mmCIF file of C-alpha atoms and ligand atoms in Angstrom:
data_model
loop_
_atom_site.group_PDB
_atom_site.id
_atom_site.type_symbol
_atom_site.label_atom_id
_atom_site.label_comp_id
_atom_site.label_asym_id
_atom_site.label_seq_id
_atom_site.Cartn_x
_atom_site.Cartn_y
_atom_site.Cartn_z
ATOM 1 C CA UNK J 1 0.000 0.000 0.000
ATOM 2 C CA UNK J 2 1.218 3.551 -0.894
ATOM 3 C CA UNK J 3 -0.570 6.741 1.402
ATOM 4 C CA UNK J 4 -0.054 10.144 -0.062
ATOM 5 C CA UNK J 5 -0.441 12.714 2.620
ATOM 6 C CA UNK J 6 -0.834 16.350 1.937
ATOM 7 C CA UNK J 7 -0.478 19.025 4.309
ATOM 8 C CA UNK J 8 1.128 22.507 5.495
ATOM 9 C CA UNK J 9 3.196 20.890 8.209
ATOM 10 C CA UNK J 10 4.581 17.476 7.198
ATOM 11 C CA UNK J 11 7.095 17.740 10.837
ATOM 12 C CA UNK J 12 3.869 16.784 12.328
ATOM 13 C CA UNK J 13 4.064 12.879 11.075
ATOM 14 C CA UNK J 14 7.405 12.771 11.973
ATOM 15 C CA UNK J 15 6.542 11.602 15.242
ATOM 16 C CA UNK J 16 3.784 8.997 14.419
ATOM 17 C CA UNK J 17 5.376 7.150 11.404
ATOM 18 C CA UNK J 18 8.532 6.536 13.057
ATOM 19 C CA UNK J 19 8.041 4.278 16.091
ATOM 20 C CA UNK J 20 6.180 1.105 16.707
ATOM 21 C CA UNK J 21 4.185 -0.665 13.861
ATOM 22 C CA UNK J 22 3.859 1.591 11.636
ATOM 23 C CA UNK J 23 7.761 2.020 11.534
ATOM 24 C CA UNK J 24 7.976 -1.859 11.017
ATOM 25 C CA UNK J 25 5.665 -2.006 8.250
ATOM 26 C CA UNK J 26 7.713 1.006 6.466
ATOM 27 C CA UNK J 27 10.656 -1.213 7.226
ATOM 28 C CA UNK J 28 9.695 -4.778 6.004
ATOM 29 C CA UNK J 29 8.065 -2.824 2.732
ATOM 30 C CA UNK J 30 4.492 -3.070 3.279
ATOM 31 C CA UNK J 31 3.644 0.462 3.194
ATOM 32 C CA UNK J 32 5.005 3.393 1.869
ATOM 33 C CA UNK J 33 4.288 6.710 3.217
ATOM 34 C CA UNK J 34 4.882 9.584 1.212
ATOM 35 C CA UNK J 35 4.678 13.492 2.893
ATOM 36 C CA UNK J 36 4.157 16.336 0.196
ATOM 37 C CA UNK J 37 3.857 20.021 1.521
ATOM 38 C CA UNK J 38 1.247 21.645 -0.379
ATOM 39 C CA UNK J 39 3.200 24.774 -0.380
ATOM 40 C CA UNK J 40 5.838 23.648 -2.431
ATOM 41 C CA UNK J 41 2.959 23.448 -4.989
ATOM 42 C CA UNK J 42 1.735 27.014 -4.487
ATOM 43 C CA UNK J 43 1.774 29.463 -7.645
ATOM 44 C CA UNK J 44 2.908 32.645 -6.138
ATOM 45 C CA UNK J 45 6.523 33.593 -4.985
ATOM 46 C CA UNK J 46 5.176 34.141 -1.942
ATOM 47 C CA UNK J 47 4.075 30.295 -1.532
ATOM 48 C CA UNK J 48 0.443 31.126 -0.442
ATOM 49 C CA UNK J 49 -2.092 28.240 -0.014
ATOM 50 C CA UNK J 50 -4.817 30.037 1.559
ATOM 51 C CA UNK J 51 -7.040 33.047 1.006
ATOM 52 C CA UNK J 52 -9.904 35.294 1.896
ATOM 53 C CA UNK J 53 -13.562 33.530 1.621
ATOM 54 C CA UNK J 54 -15.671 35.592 -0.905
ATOM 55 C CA UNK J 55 -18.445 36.955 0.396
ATOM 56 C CA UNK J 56 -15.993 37.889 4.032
ATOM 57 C CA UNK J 57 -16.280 36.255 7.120
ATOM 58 C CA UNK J 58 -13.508 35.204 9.662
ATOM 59 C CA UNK J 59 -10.724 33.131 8.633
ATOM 60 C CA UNK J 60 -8.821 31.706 5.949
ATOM 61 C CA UNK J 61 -9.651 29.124 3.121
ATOM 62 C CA UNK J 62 -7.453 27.254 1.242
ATOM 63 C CA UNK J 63 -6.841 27.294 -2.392
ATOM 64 C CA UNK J 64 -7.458 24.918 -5.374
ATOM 65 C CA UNK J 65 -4.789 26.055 -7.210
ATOM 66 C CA UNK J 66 -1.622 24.098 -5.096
ATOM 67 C CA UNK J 67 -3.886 21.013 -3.650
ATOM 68 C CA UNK J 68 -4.780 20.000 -7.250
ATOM 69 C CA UNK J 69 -0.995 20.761 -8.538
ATOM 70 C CA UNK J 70 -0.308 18.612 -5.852
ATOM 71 C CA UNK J 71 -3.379 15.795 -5.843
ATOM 72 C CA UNK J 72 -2.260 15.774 -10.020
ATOM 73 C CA UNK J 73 1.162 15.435 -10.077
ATOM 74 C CA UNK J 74 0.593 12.236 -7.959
ATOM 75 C CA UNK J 75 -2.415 11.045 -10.567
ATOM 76 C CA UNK J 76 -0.023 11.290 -13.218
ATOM 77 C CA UNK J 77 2.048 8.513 -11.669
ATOM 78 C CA UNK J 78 -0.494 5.877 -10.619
ATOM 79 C CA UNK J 79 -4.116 5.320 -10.085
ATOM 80 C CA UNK J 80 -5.629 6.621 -7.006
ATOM 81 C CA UNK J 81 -8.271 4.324 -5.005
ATOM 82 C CA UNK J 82 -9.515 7.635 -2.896
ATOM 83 C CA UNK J 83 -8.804 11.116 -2.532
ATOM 84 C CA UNK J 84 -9.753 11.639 0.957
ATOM 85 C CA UNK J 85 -10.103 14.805 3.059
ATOM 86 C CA UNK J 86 -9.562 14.784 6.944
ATOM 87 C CA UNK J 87 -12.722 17.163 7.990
ATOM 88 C CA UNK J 88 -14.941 17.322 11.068
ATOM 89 C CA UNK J 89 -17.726 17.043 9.199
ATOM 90 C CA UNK J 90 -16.637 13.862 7.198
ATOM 91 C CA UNK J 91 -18.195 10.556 7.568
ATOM 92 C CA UNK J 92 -17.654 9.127 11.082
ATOM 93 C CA UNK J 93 -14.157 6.519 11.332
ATOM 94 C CA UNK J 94 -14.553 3.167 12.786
ATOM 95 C CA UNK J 95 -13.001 0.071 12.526
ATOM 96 C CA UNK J 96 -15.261 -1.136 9.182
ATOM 97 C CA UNK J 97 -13.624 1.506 6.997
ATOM 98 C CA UNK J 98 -10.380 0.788 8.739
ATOM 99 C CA UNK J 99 -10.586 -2.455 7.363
ATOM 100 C CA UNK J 100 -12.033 -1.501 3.899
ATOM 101 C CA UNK J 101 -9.466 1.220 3.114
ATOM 102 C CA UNK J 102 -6.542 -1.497 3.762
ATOM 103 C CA UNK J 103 -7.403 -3.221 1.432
ATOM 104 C CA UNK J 104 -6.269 -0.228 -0.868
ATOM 105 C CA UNK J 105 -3.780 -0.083 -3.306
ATOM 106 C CA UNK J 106 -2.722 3.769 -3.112
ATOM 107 C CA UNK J 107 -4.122 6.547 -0.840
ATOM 108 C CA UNK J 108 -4.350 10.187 -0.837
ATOM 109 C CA UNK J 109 -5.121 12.038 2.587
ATOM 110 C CA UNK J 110 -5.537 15.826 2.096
ATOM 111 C CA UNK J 111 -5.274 17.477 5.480
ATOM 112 C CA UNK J 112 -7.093 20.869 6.008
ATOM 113 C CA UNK J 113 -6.470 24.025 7.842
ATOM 114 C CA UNK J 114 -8.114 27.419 8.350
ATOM 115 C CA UNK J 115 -11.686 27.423 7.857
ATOM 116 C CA UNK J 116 -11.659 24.707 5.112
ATOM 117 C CA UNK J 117 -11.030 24.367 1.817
ATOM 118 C CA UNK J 118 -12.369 25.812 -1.185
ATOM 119 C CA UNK J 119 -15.668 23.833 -1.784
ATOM 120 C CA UNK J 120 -14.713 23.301 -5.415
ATOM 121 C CA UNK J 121 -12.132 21.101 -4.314
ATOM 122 C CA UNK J 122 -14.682 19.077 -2.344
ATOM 123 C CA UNK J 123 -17.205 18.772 -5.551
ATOM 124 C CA UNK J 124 -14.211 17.634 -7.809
ATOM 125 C CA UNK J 125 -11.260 16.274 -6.710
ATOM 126 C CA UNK J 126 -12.311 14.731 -3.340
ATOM 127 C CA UNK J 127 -14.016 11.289 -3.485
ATOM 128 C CA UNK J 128 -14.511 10.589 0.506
ATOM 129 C CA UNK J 129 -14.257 13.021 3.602
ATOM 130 C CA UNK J 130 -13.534 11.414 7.084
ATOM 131 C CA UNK J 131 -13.528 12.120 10.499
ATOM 132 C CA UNK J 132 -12.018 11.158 13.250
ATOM 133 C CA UNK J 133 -15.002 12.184 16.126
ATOM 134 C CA UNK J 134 -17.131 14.763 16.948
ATOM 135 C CA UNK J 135 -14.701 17.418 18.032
ATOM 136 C CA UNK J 136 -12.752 20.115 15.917
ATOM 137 C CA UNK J 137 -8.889 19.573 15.749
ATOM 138 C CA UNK J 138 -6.614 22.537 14.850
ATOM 139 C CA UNK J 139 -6.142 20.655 11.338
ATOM 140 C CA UNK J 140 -6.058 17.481 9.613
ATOM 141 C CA UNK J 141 -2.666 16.154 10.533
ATOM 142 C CA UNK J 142 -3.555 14.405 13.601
ATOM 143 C CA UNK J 143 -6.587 12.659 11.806
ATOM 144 C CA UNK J 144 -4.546 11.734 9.009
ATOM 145 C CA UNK J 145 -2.079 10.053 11.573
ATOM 146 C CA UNK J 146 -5.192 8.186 13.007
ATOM 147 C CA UNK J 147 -6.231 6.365 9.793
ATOM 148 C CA UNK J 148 -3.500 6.229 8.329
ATOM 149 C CA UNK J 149 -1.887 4.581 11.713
ATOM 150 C CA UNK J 150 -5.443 1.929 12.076
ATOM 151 C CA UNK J 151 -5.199 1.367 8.209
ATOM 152 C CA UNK J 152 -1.356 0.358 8.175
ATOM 153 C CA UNK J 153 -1.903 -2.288 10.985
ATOM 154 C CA UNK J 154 -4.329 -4.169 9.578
ATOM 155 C CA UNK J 155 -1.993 -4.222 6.306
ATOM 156 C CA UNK J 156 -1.672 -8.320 5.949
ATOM 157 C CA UNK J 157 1.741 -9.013 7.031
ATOM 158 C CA UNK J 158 2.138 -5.940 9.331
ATOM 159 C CA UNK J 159 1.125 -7.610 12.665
ATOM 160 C CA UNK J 160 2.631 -11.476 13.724
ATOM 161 C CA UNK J 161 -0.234 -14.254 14.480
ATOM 162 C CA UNK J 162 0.515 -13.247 18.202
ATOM 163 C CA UNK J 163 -0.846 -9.672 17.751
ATOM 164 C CA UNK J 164 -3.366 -10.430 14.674
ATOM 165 C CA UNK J 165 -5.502 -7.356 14.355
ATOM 166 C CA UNK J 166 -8.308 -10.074 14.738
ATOM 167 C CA UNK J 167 -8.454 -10.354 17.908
ATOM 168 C CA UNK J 168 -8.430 -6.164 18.535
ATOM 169 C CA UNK J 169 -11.257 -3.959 19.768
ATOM 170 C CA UNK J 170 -13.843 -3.492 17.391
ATOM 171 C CA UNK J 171 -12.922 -6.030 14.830
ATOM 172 C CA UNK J 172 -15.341 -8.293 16.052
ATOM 173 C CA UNK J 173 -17.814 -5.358 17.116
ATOM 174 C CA UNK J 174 -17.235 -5.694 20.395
ATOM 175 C CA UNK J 175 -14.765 -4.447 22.933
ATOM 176 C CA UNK J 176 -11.853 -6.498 23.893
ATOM 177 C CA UNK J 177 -12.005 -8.508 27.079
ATOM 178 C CA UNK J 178 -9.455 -7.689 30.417
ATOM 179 C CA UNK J 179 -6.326 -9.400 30.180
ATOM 180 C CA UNK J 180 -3.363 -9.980 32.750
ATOM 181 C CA UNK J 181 0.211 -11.029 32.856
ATOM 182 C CA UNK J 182 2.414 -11.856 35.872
ATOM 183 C CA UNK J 183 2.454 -12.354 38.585
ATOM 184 C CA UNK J 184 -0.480 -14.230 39.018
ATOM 185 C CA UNK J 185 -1.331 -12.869 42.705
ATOM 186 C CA UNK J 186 0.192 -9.389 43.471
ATOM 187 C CA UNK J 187 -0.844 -8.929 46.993
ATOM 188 C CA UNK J 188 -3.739 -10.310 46.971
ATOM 189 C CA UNK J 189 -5.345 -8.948 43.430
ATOM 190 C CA UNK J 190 -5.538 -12.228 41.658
ATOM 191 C CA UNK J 191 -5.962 -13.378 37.824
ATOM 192 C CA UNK J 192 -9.505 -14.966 37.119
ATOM 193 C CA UNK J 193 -8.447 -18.786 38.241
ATOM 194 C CA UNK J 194 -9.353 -20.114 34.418
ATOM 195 C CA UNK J 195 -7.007 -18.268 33.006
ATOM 196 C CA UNK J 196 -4.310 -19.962 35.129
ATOM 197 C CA UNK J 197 -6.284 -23.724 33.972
ATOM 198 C CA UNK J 198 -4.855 -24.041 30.600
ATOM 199 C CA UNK J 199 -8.046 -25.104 28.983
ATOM 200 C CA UNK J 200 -7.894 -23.299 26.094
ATOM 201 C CA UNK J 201 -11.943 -23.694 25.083
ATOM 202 C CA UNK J 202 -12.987 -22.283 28.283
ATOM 203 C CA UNK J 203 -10.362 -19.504 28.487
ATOM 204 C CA UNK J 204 -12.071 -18.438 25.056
ATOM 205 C CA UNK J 205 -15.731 -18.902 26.316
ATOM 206 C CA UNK J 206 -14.907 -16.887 29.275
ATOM 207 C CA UNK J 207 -13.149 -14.624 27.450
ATOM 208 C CA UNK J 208 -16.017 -13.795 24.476
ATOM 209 C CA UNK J 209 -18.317 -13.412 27.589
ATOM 210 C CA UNK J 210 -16.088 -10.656 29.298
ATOM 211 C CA UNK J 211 -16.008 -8.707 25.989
ATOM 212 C CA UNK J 212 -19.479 -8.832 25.637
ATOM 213 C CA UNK J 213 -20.104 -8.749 29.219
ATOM 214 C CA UNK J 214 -17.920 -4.836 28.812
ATOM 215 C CA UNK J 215 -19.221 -3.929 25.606
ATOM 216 C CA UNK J 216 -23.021 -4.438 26.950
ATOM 217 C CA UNK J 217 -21.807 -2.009 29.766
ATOM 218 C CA UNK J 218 -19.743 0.522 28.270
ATOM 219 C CA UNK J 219 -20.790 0.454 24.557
ATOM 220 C CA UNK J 220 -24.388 -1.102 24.526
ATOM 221 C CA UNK J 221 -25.002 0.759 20.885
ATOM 222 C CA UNK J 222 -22.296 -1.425 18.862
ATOM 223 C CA UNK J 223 -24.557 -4.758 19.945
ATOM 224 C CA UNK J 224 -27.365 -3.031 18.376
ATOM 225 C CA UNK J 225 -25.370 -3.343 15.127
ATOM 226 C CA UNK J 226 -25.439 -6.710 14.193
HETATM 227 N N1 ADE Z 1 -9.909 18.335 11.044
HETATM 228 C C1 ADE Z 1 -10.284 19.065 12.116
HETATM 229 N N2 ADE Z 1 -11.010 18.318 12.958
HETATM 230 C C2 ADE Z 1 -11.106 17.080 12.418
HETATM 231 C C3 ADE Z 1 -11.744 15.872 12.798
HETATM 232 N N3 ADE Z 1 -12.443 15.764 13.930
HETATM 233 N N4 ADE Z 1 -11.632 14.804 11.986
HETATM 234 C C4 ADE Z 1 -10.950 14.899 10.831
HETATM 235 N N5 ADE Z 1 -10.327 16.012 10.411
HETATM 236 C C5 ADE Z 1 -10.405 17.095 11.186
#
């Protein structure tokens, strides 16, 4: 898989992409993860990507004119699956289209800034607008790093059998159940006795019960969803 990422501040993935899975994946080839500033695509010597809206109003809006240099330049070298844009008022991300956009063969994720960008860019060039939850972030950066970081690790090859993305949160539409690790009795707070028994079927009865013993208690809504 190839992501395309598009922003005004590519030191923000610098963080994110470098550590953990995501860094492994990079490593063993099963992503790629490109950065692009949109200003280097701007048209003026001054490098501007934003502007006033028309019709006034507070803040900024960004232009077509160096996104689409940018979004085409890319085009030009391969076929694009989606063009998506990082926006509050996207459709909602879960773990479903997690799992549908790995499955991708290339990626572009246009992060916005200022007030938005300029709707024509939304009408034309954009073919799916996401969100990350219902709360305004100071751009799209961080909610790029969120799907792009849930997309990558459900990339087949990117987690071992011991961490298989199967067995995460969500995946099965319901919430994972508690786990423990040594010791077995620290003063007195003990691990559930069957997980000590060995006996594998029950340790995964019990274990489907917790999670949907939590999920009815936390998350009721995601058992409606079946
Ligand atoms: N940009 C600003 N807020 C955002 C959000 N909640 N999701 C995606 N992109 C955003």
């Amino acid at each position: 898989m190839r992501i395309d990422i598009l922003t005004i501040f590519p030191e923000m993935f610098e963080g994110p992409f470098s550590h953990s899975i995501v860094k492994r994946a990079k490593e063993k080839g099963l992503v790629e993860i490109h950065l692009h500033n949109i200003r280097d695509y701007a048209t003026d010597k001054h490098r501007r990507v934003d502007d006033y809206p028309f019709g006034g109003g507070a803040g900024m809006v960004m232009m077509i004119e160096p996104v689409l240099h940018c979004v085409d330049a890319l085009k030009a070298q391969r076929v694009y699956d989606e063009v998506i844009f990082m926006t509050p008022d996207g459709e909602l991300f879960d773990q479903p289209l997690a799992n549908q956009l790995s499955i991708q063969e290339n990626l572009i994720l246009l992060c916005g800034h200022y007030k938005g960008i300029d709707e024509r860019l939304r009408e034309h060039v954009i073919t799916r607008e996401i969100s990350i939850g219902d709360y305004v972030l100071s751009g799209g950066e961080l909610a790029a790093a969120v799907v792009a970081d849930s997309v990558v690790r459900l990339i087949p090859g990117v987690l071992g059998d011991e961490t298989s993305a199967l067995s995460d949160s969500f995946q099965d539409g319901l919430l994972s159940p508690p786990v423990y690790t040594r010791p077995a009795d620290y003063k007195g707070w003990k691990v559930p006795e069957i997980l000590l028994s060995g006996h594998d079927r029950k340790i995964a009865e019990w274990r489907h019960e917790k999670a949907v013993e939590r999920t009815q208690k936390r998350r009721p809504g995601l058992l409606d969803h079946e």
